[in-house]
mmCIF file of C-alpha atoms in Angstrom:
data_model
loop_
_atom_site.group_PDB
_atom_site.id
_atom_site.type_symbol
_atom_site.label_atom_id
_atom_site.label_comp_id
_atom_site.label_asym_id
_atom_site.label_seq_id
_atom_site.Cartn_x
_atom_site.Cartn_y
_atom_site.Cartn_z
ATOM 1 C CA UNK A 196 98.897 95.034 96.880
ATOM 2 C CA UNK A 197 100.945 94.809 93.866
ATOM 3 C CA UNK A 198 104.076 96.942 93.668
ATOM 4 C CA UNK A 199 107.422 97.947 91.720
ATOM 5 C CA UNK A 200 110.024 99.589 93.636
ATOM 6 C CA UNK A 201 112.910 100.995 91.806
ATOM 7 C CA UNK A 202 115.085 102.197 95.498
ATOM 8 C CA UNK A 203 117.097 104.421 92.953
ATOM 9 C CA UNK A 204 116.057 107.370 90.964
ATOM 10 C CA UNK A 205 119.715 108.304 89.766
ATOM 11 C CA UNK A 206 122.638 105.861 88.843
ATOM 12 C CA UNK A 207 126.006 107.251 88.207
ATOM 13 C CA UNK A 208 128.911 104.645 86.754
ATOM 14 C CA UNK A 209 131.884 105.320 84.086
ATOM 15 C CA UNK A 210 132.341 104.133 81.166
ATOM 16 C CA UNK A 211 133.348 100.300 81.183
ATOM 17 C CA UNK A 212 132.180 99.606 84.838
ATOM 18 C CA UNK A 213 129.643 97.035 85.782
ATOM 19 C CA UNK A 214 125.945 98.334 86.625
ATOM 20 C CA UNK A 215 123.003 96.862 88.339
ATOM 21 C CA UNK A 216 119.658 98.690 88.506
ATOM 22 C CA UNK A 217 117.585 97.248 91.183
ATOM 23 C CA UNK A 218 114.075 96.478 90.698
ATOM 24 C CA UNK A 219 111.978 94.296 93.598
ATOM 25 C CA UNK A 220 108.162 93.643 93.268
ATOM 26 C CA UNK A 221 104.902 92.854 95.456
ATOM 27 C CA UNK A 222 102.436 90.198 93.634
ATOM 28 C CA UNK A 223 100.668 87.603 94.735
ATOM 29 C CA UNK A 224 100.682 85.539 91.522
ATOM 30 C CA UNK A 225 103.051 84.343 89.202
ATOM 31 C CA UNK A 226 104.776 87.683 87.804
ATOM 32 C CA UNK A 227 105.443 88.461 84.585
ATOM 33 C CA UNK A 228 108.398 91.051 84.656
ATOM 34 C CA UNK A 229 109.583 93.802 81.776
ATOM 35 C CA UNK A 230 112.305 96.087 81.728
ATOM 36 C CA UNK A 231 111.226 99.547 79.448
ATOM 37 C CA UNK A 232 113.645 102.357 78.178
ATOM 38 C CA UNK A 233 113.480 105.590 77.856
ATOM 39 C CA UNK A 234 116.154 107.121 75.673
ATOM 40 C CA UNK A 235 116.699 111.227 75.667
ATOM 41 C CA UNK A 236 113.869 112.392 73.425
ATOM 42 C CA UNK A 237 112.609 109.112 71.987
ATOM 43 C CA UNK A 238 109.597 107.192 72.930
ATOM 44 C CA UNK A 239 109.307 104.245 76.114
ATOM 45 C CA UNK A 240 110.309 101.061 74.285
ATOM 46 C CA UNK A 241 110.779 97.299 75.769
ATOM 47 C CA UNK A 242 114.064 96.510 76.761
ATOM 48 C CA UNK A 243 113.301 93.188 77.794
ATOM 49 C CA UNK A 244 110.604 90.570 79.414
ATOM 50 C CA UNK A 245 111.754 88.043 82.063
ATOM 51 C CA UNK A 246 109.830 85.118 80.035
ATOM 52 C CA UNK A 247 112.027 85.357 77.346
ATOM 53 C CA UNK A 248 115.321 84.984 78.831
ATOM 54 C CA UNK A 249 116.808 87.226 76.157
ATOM 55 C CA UNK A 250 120.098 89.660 76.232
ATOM 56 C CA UNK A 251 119.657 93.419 74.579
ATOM 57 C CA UNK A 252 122.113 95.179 74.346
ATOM 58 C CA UNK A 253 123.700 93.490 76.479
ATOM 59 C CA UNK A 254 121.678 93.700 79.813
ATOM 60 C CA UNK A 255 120.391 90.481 81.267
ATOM 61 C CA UNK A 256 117.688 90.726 84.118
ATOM 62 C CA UNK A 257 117.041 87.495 86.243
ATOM 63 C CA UNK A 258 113.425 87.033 88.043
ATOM 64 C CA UNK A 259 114.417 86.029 91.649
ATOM 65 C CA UNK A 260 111.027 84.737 93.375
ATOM 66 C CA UNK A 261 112.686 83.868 96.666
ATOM 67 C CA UNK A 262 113.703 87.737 96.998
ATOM 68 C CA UNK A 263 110.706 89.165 94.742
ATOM 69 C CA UNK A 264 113.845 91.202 92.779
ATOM 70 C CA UNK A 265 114.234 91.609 88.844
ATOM 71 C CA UNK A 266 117.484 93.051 88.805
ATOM 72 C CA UNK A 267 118.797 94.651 85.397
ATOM 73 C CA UNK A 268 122.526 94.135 84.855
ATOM 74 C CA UNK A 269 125.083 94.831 82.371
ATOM 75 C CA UNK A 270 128.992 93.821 83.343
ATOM 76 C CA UNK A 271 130.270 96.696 81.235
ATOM 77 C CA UNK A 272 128.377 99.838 80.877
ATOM 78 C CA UNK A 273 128.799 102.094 77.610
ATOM 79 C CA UNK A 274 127.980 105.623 76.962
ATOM 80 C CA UNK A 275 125.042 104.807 74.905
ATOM 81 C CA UNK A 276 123.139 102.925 77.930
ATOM 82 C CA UNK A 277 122.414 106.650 79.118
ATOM 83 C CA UNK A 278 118.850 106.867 79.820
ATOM 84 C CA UNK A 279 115.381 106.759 82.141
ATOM 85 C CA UNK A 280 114.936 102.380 82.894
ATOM 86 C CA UNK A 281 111.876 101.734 84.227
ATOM 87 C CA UNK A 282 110.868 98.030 85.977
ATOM 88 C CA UNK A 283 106.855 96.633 85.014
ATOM 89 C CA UNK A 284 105.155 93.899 86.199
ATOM 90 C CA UNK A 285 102.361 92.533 84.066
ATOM 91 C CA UNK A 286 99.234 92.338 86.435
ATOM 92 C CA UNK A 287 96.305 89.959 86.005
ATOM 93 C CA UNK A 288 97.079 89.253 82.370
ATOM 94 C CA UNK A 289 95.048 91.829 81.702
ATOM 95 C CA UNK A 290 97.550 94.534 79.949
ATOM 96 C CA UNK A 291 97.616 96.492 83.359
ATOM 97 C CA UNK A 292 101.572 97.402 84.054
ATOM 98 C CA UNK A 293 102.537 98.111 87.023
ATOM 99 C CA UNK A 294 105.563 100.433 86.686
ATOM 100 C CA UNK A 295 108.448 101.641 89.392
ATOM 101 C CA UNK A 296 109.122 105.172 89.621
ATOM 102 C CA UNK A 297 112.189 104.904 87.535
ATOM 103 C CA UNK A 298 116.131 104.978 87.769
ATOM 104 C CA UNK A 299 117.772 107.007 85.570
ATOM 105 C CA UNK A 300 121.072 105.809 84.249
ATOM 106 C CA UNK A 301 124.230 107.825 83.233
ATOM 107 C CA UNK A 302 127.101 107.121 82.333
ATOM 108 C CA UNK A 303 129.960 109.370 82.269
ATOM 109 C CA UNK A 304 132.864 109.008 79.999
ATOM 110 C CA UNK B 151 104.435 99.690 59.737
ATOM 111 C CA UNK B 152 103.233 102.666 61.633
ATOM 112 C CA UNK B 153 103.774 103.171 64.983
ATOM 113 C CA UNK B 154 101.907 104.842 67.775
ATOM 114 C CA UNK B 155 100.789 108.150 67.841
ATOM 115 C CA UNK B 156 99.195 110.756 69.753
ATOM 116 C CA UNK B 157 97.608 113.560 69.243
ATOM 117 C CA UNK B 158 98.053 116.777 69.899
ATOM 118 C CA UNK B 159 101.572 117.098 71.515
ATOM 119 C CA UNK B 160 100.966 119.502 74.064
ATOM 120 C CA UNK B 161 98.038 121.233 75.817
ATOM 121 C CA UNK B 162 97.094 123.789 77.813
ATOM 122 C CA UNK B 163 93.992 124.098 79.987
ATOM 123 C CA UNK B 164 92.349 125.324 82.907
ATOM 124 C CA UNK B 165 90.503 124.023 85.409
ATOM 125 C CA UNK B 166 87.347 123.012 85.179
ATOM 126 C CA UNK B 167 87.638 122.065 81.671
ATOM 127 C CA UNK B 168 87.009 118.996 79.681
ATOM 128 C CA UNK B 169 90.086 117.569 77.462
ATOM 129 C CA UNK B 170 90.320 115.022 74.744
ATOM 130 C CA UNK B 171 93.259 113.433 73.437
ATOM 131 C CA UNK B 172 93.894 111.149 71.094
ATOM 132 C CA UNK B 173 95.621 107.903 70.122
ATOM 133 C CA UNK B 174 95.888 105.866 66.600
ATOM 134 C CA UNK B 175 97.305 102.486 67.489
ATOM 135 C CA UNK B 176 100.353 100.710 65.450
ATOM 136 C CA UNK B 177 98.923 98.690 62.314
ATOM 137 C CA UNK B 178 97.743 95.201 63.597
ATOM 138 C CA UNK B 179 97.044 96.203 66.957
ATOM 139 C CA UNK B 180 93.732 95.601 68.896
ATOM 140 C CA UNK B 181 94.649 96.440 72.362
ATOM 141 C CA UNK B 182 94.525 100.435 73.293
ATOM 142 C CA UNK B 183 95.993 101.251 77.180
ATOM 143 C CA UNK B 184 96.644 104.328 78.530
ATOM 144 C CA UNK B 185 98.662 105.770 81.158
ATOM 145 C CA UNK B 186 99.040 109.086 83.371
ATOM 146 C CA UNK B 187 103.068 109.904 84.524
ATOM 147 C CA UNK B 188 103.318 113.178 86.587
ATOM 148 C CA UNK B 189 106.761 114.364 86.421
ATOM 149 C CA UNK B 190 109.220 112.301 88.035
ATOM 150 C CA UNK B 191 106.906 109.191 88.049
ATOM 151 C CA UNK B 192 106.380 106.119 86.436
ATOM 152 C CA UNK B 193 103.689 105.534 84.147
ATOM 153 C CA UNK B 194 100.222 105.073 85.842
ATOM 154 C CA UNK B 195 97.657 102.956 84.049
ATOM 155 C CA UNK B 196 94.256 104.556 83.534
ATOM 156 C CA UNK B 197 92.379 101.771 81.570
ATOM 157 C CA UNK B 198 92.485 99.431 78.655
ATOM 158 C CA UNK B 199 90.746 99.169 75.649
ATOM 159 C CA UNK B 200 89.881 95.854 73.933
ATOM 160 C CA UNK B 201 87.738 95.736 71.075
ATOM 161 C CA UNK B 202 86.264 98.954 71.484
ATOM 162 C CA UNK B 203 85.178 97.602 75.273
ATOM 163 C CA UNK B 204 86.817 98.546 78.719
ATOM 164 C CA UNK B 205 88.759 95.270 79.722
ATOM 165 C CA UNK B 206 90.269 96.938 82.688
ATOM 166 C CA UNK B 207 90.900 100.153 84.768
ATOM 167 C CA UNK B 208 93.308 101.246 87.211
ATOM 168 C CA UNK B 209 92.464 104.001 90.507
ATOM 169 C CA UNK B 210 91.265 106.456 88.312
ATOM 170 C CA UNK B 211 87.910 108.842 89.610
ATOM 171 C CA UNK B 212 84.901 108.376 86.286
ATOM 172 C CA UNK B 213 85.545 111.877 85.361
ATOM 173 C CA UNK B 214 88.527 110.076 83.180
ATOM 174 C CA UNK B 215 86.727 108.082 80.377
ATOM 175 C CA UNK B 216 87.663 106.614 77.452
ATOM 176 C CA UNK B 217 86.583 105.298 73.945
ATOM 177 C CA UNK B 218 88.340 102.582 71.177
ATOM 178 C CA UNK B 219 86.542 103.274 67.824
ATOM 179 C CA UNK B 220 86.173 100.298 65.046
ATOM 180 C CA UNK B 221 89.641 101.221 63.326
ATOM 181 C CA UNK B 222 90.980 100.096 67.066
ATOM 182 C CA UNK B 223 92.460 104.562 67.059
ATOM 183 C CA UNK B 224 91.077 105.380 71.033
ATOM 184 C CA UNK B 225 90.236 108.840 72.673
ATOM 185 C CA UNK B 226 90.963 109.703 76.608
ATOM 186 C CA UNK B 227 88.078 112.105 77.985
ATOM 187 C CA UNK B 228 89.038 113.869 80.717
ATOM 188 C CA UNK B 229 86.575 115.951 82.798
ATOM 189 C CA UNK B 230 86.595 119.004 85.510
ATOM 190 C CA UNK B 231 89.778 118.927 85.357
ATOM 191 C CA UNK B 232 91.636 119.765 88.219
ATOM 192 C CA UNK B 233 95.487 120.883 89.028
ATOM 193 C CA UNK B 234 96.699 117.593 89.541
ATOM 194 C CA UNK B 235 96.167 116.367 86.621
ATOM 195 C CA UNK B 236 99.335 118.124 84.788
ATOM 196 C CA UNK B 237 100.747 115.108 83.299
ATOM 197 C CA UNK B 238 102.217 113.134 80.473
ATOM 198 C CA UNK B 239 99.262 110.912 79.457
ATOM 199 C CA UNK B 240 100.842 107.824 77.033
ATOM 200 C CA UNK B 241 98.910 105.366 74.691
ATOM 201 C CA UNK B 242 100.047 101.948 74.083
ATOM 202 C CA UNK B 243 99.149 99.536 71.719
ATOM 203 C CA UNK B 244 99.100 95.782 71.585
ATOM 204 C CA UNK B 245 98.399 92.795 69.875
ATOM 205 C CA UNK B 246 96.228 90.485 72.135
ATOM 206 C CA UNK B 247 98.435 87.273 71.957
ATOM 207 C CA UNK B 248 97.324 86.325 75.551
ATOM 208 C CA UNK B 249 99.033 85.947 78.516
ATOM 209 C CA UNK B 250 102.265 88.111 77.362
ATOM 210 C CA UNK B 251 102.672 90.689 75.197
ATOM 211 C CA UNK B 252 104.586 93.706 74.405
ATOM 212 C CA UNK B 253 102.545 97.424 74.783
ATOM 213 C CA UNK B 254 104.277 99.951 71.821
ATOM 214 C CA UNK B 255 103.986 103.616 73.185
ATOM 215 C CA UNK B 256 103.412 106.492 71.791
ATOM 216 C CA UNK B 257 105.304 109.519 72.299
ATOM 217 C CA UNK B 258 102.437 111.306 74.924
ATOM 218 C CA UNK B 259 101.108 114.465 75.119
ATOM 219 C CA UNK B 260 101.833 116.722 77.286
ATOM 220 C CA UNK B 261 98.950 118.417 79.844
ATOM 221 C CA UNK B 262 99.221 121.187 81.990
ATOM 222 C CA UNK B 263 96.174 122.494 84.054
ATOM 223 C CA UNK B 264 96.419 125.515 84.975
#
């Protein structure tokens, strides 16, 4: 069956340190992996799709097919990063996502 | 260009009832989803709306319909409602550019059943 696990619901660094919020998936296709946002009071928005190979904000997120992971990283983590990250997996190209339960990121000063 | 948005913001009923809530997509947009997330979840998808048809549906019991109307805005129908149902229920709108595409969310509303 298809499946996001997020193994972390809270994620506590300072200022400056490196994070890495773990995401590993189930599928038996080819995935097609997002990372979505959720800052305090504002709307889920995409952070950023494995396809594109893009940096926001500074978080990069490899697809690893050998270990079915999609890890989100940034090497130095700012106040501003604060916030609910959730890991999807696009599912039969049909607009389904698949989401994990969620790790929520702070960041303390 | 006008995002998502949802209508109302919060709502209370009891069980038993029927609900409606509502959803005009961003300007451009075709594609309707939405989604149930009970507190501490992530988003659950209930079904998808493609030019005003069904393209897709996740575990969801009939009771939780749905409709996309010509201007591509879409309703969720939910009926009997029971207990569990006390969620956030999101909208998200896409343009159907095929195999990968970006869903724009609205900002939910929020049901409790009580």
């Amino acid at each position: 069956a298809q499946r996001v696990t997020q193994p972390e619901k809270l994620l506590s660094v300072f200022k400056g340190a490196p994070v890495e919020l773990k995401c590993n998936y189930s599928y038996s296709g080819s995935p097609e992996l997002f990372w979505y946002v959720q800052y305090s009071r504002q709307r889920l928005q995409l952070l950023l799709r494995h396809i594109s190979r893009e940096s926001i904000k500074g978080f990069t997120a490899d697809l690893n097919k050998g270990e079915t992971s999609f890890h989100l990283k940034k090497p130095f983590a700012q106040e501003e990063d604060s916030a609910m990250y959730y890991c999807a997996l696009l599912y039969n190209q049909g607009g389904k996502l698949i989401f994990g339960q969620g790790t929520e990121l702070s960041v303390k000063p | 260009e006008t995002g998502v948005t949802q209508s109302p913001t919060h709502l209370i009923k009891t069980r038993g009832q029927q609900v409606t809530l509502r959803c005009s997509s961003q300007s451009g947009h075709n594609t309707v989803s939405w989604y149930q997330q009970a507190l501490g979840q992530g988003p659950q998808f209930i079904f998808q709306y493609y030019r005003e048809e069904e393209n897709g549906r996740g575990n969801f019991p009939p009771r939780f319909s749905g409709l996309q109307f010509p201007n591509y805005s879409s309703e969720l129908n939910v009926n009997a409602l029971e207990l569990d149902d006390s969620a956030l229920y999101l909208c998200a709108s896409s343009p159907w550019t095929g195999a990968s595409y970006e869903q724009y969310f609205g900002p939910g509303t929020r049901l409790t059943v009580t």
